[in-house]
mmCIF file of C-alpha atoms in Angstrom:
data_model
loop_
_atom_site.group_PDB
_atom_site.id
_atom_site.type_symbol
_atom_site.label_atom_id
_atom_site.label_comp_id
_atom_site.label_asym_id
_atom_site.label_seq_id
_atom_site.Cartn_x
_atom_site.Cartn_y
_atom_site.Cartn_z
ATOM 1 C CA UNK A 211 -13.867 -7.435 4.014
ATOM 2 C CA UNK A 212 -10.207 -6.398 3.169
ATOM 3 C CA UNK A 213 -9.117 -9.920 2.108
ATOM 4 C CA UNK A 214 -12.160 -10.342 -0.129
ATOM 5 C CA UNK A 215 -11.551 -6.901 -1.436
ATOM 6 C CA UNK A 216 -8.141 -7.836 -2.275
ATOM 7 C CA UNK A 217 -9.002 -10.946 -4.277
ATOM 8 C CA UNK A 218 -11.747 -8.962 -6.082
ATOM 9 C CA UNK A 219 -9.223 -6.335 -7.337
ATOM 10 C CA UNK A 220 -6.424 -8.771 -7.898
ATOM 11 C CA UNK A 221 -8.685 -11.374 -9.765
ATOM 12 C CA UNK A 222 -10.463 -8.874 -11.981
ATOM 13 C CA UNK A 223 -13.554 -9.353 -10.480
ATOM 14 C CA UNK A 224 -16.024 -6.405 -10.277
ATOM 15 C CA UNK A 225 -15.021 -4.210 -7.157
ATOM 16 C CA UNK A 226 -18.897 -4.102 -6.233
ATOM 17 C CA UNK A 227 -18.212 -7.190 -4.269
ATOM 18 C CA UNK A 228 -16.942 -5.140 -1.427
ATOM 19 C CA UNK A 229 -19.454 -2.448 -1.522
ATOM 20 C CA UNK A 230 -22.688 -4.408 -2.519
ATOM 21 C CA UNK A 231 -23.591 -8.068 -3.283
ATOM 22 C CA UNK A 232 -26.946 -7.215 -4.828
ATOM 23 C CA UNK A 233 -25.122 -6.315 -8.366
ATOM 24 C CA UNK A 234 -23.617 -9.703 -8.409
ATOM 25 C CA UNK A 235 -26.938 -11.908 -7.786
ATOM 26 C CA UNK A 236 -27.617 -12.600 -11.272
ATOM 27 C CA UNK A 237 -24.169 -13.756 -12.230
ATOM 28 C CA UNK A 238 -23.068 -15.549 -9.343
ATOM 29 C CA UNK A 239 -24.193 -19.442 -8.336
ATOM 30 C CA UNK A 240 -26.363 -19.979 -5.438
ATOM 31 C CA UNK A 241 -23.376 -21.413 -3.604
ATOM 32 C CA UNK A 242 -21.151 -18.726 -4.293
ATOM 33 C CA UNK A 243 -23.881 -16.189 -3.348
ATOM 34 C CA UNK A 244 -24.556 -17.756 0.169
ATOM 35 C CA UNK A 245 -20.761 -17.335 0.686
ATOM 36 C CA UNK A 246 -20.752 -13.690 -0.429
ATOM 37 C CA UNK A 247 -19.951 -10.944 1.941
ATOM 38 C CA UNK A 248 -22.728 -8.828 3.135
ATOM 39 C CA UNK A 249 -22.423 -5.082 2.817
ATOM 40 C CA UNK A 250 -21.516 -3.435 6.243
ATOM 41 C CA UNK A 251 -21.989 -0.008 7.154
ATOM 42 C CA UNK A 252 -18.611 1.533 7.869
ATOM 43 C CA UNK A 253 -19.427 2.676 11.222
ATOM 44 C CA UNK A 254 -20.380 -1.039 12.176
ATOM 45 C CA UNK A 255 -17.451 -2.538 10.591
ATOM 46 C CA UNK A 256 -14.692 -4.210 12.912
ATOM 47 C CA UNK A 257 -11.129 -3.185 12.370
ATOM 48 C CA UNK A 258 -9.384 -6.232 10.596
ATOM 49 C CA UNK A 259 -5.844 -4.806 10.600
ATOM 50 C CA UNK A 260 -3.918 -3.659 13.680
ATOM 51 C CA UNK A 261 -2.724 -0.498 14.604
ATOM 52 C CA UNK A 262 -0.046 -2.020 16.844
ATOM 53 C CA UNK A 263 2.727 -1.636 14.174
ATOM 54 C CA UNK A 264 2.248 2.117 13.398
ATOM 55 C CA UNK A 265 3.769 3.967 11.844
ATOM 56 C CA UNK A 266 4.345 0.666 9.868
ATOM 57 C CA UNK A 267 1.445 -1.322 8.165
ATOM 58 C CA UNK A 268 0.044 -4.553 9.729
ATOM 59 C CA UNK A 269 2.173 -7.088 7.929
ATOM 60 C CA UNK A 270 -0.631 -9.410 7.804
ATOM 61 C CA UNK A 271 -2.731 -6.909 5.922
ATOM 62 C CA UNK A 272 0.113 -5.182 3.926
ATOM 63 C CA UNK A 273 3.116 -7.412 3.374
ATOM 64 C CA UNK A 274 4.419 -5.649 0.746
ATOM 65 C CA UNK A 275 4.469 -6.791 -3.028
ATOM 66 C CA UNK A 276 7.068 -5.961 -5.848
ATOM 67 C CA UNK A 277 6.747 -5.032 -9.368
ATOM 68 C CA UNK A 278 8.253 -7.701 -11.499
ATOM 69 C CA UNK A 279 9.394 -5.237 -14.095
ATOM 70 C CA UNK A 280 11.839 -3.589 -11.954
ATOM 71 C CA UNK A 281 14.963 -5.632 -11.105
ATOM 72 C CA UNK A 282 18.656 -4.634 -10.539
ATOM 73 C CA UNK A 283 19.172 -5.044 -14.400
ATOM 74 C CA UNK A 284 16.334 -2.984 -15.387
ATOM 75 C CA UNK A 285 16.896 0.187 -12.774
ATOM 76 C CA UNK A 286 18.345 2.357 -15.668
ATOM 77 C CA UNK A 287 15.147 1.698 -17.803
ATOM 78 C CA UNK A 288 12.728 2.057 -14.733
ATOM 79 C CA UNK A 289 13.142 3.441 -11.371
ATOM 80 C CA UNK A 290 16.255 5.804 -12.305
ATOM 81 C CA UNK A 291 14.504 7.348 -15.176
ATOM 82 C CA UNK A 292 13.066 10.666 -14.072
ATOM 83 C CA UNK A 293 9.413 10.787 -14.004
ATOM 84 C CA UNK A 294 9.054 6.887 -14.616
ATOM 85 C CA UNK A 295 6.922 6.326 -11.515
ATOM 86 C CA UNK A 296 4.445 8.742 -12.839
ATOM 87 C CA UNK A 297 3.920 6.219 -15.827
ATOM 88 C CA UNK A 298 2.740 3.435 -13.540
ATOM 89 C CA UNK A 299 1.220 5.165 -10.937
ATOM 90 C CA UNK A 300 -2.552 4.168 -10.246
ATOM 91 C CA UNK A 301 -5.386 6.721 -10.661
ATOM 92 C CA UNK A 302 -6.580 8.286 -7.387
ATOM 93 C CA UNK A 303 -10.027 6.614 -8.023
ATOM 94 C CA UNK A 304 -8.369 3.391 -7.758
ATOM 95 C CA UNK A 305 -6.342 4.483 -4.671
ATOM 96 C CA UNK A 306 -9.138 6.489 -2.861
ATOM 97 C CA UNK A 307 -11.484 3.179 -3.094
ATOM 98 C CA UNK A 308 -8.704 1.349 -1.214
ATOM 99 C CA UNK A 309 -7.975 4.266 1.099
ATOM 100 C CA UNK A 310 -11.557 4.195 2.265
ATOM 101 C CA UNK A 311 -11.609 0.608 2.941
ATOM 102 C CA UNK A 312 -8.122 0.736 4.664
ATOM 103 C CA UNK A 313 -9.348 3.400 7.002
ATOM 104 C CA UNK A 314 -12.125 1.048 7.933
ATOM 105 C CA UNK A 315 -9.859 -2.264 8.195
ATOM 106 C CA UNK A 316 -7.361 -0.404 10.202
ATOM 107 C CA UNK A 317 -10.249 0.910 12.741
ATOM 108 C CA UNK A 318 -8.859 4.578 12.344
ATOM 109 C CA UNK A 319 -10.974 6.969 14.647
ATOM 110 C CA UNK A 320 -10.048 9.704 12.181
ATOM 111 C CA UNK A 321 -11.796 8.847 9.203
ATOM 112 C CA UNK A 322 -10.947 11.964 7.031
ATOM 113 C CA UNK A 323 -9.400 10.836 3.930
ATOM 114 C CA UNK A 324 -7.057 13.783 3.911
ATOM 115 C CA UNK A 325 -5.511 12.708 6.706
ATOM 116 C CA UNK A 326 -3.988 9.754 5.060
ATOM 117 C CA UNK A 327 -1.671 8.850 2.335
ATOM 118 C CA UNK A 328 -2.645 5.656 0.269
ATOM 119 C CA UNK A 329 0.903 4.685 0.616
ATOM 120 C CA UNK A 330 2.852 1.976 -1.378
ATOM 121 C CA UNK A 331 4.561 0.241 1.259
ATOM 122 C CA UNK A 332 7.405 -1.000 -1.061
ATOM 123 C CA UNK A 333 7.558 2.366 -2.865
ATOM 124 C CA UNK A 334 7.151 2.759 -6.578
ATOM 125 C CA UNK A 335 10.567 4.290 -6.951
ATOM 126 C CA UNK A 336 12.186 1.040 -5.299
ATOM 127 C CA UNK A 337 10.224 -1.248 -7.481
ATOM 128 C CA UNK A 338 7.025 -1.547 -5.434
ATOM 129 C CA UNK A 339 3.861 -3.050 -7.009
ATOM 130 C CA UNK A 340 1.786 0.155 -8.287
ATOM 131 C CA UNK A 341 -1.816 -1.704 -7.845
ATOM 132 C CA UNK A 342 -1.408 -4.802 -5.792
ATOM 133 C CA UNK A 343 -3.597 -4.203 -2.548
ATOM 134 C CA UNK A 344 -1.034 -6.122 -0.626
ATOM 135 C CA UNK A 345 1.339 -3.132 -1.275
ATOM 136 C CA UNK A 346 -1.140 -0.397 -0.454
ATOM 137 C CA UNK A 347 -2.376 0.883 2.908
ATOM 138 C CA UNK A 348 -3.630 4.403 4.433
ATOM 139 C CA UNK A 349 -0.619 5.569 6.051
ATOM 140 C CA UNK A 350 -1.111 8.354 8.424
ATOM 141 C CA UNK A 351 0.179 11.997 7.774
ATOM 142 C CA UNK A 352 0.138 12.457 11.539
ATOM 143 C CA UNK A 353 2.701 10.860 14.109
ATOM 144 C CA UNK A 354 1.636 7.708 15.327
ATOM 145 C CA UNK A 355 3.119 5.653 18.348
ATOM 146 C CA UNK A 356 5.611 8.794 18.732
ATOM 147 C CA UNK A 357 7.256 7.986 15.403
ATOM 148 C CA UNK A 358 7.235 9.380 11.892
ATOM 149 C CA UNK A 359 4.746 10.395 9.513
ATOM 150 C CA UNK A 360 3.770 9.734 5.885
ATOM 151 C CA UNK A 361 5.960 12.825 5.196
ATOM 152 C CA UNK A 362 9.149 11.406 6.825
ATOM 153 C CA UNK A 363 8.983 8.093 4.947
ATOM 154 C CA UNK A 364 8.774 10.110 1.560
ATOM 155 C CA UNK A 365 12.199 11.232 2.310
ATOM 156 C CA UNK A 366 13.634 8.066 3.129
ATOM 157 C CA UNK A 367 12.401 6.542 -0.154
ATOM 158 C CA UNK A 368 14.080 9.155 -2.010
ATOM 159 C CA UNK A 369 17.318 9.017 -0.343
ATOM 160 C CA UNK A 370 17.288 4.978 -0.851
ATOM 161 C CA UNK A 371 16.228 5.449 -4.769
ATOM 162 C CA UNK A 372 19.223 7.773 -5.109
ATOM 163 C CA UNK A 373 21.458 5.306 -3.505
ATOM 164 C CA UNK A 374 20.417 2.642 -5.522
ATOM 165 C CA UNK A 375 20.663 4.720 -8.883
ATOM 166 C CA UNK A 376 24.265 5.737 -7.874
ATOM 167 C CA UNK A 377 25.227 2.328 -7.204
ATOM 168 C CA UNK A 378 25.874 2.854 -3.416
ATOM 169 C CA UNK A 379 23.061 -0.080 -2.742
ATOM 170 C CA UNK A 380 21.573 -2.798 -4.513
ATOM 171 C CA UNK A 381 18.005 -2.783 -5.175
ATOM 172 C CA UNK A 382 17.341 -5.898 -3.146
ATOM 173 C CA UNK A 383 18.992 -4.453 -0.147
ATOM 174 C CA UNK A 384 17.165 -1.090 -0.304
ATOM 175 C CA UNK A 385 13.701 -3.088 -0.911
ATOM 176 C CA UNK A 386 14.351 -5.308 2.154
ATOM 177 C CA UNK A 387 15.514 -2.423 4.294
ATOM 178 C CA UNK A 388 12.059 -0.320 3.516
ATOM 179 C CA UNK A 389 10.231 -3.398 4.120
ATOM 180 C CA UNK A 390 11.915 -4.285 7.426
ATOM 181 C CA UNK A 391 11.201 -0.723 8.761
ATOM 182 C CA UNK A 392 11.460 2.547 6.728
ATOM 183 C CA UNK A 393 12.674 4.294 10.093
ATOM 184 C CA UNK A 394 15.923 2.238 10.313
ATOM 185 C CA UNK A 395 16.388 1.958 6.522
ATOM 186 C CA UNK A 396 19.237 4.395 5.823
ATOM 187 C CA UNK A 397 21.118 3.524 8.985
ATOM 188 C CA UNK A 398 20.761 -0.223 8.437
ATOM 189 C CA UNK A 399 22.503 0.354 5.081
ATOM 190 C CA UNK A 400 25.096 2.776 6.228
ATOM 191 C CA UNK A 401 23.575 5.944 4.369
#
């Protein structure tokens, strides 16, 4: 379900593919119709993403995707401008759909949407893609596997952005450090 959902969103096809196939029956060829996913009740859906990596996302589900508009040459016109991330942040109606699907995909027993942040794995403030589902995942607000929460990661993101904007760390190094493991990103860069 998750990969089909991603293709649907990324490819611009109606999101209805993930939630219902009936709406597409009139516009989809019989061959494609036969291959279309069937709607599955959330309680019956099997997890497709592993919780074994928590507090990090499963790299096969959320590998991280960069925003091509943010480069080392553009940081002072993008991420280093106060309020810039608000101009590219996706709507909650968009991210809540992904979060609901991600909670199913990760097989979380706690299905309360308020217990998760639809996190940008590579954060917007470090040049992560704002809307690509490969950069978004439901990160728990609670401690997982004895380590960190979404709130802990938020502080690391801010420190890394400040270091990039102050010229202490390159954008590429900050992106690589946070994508490798946000828990060690600061120490790996000597911050």
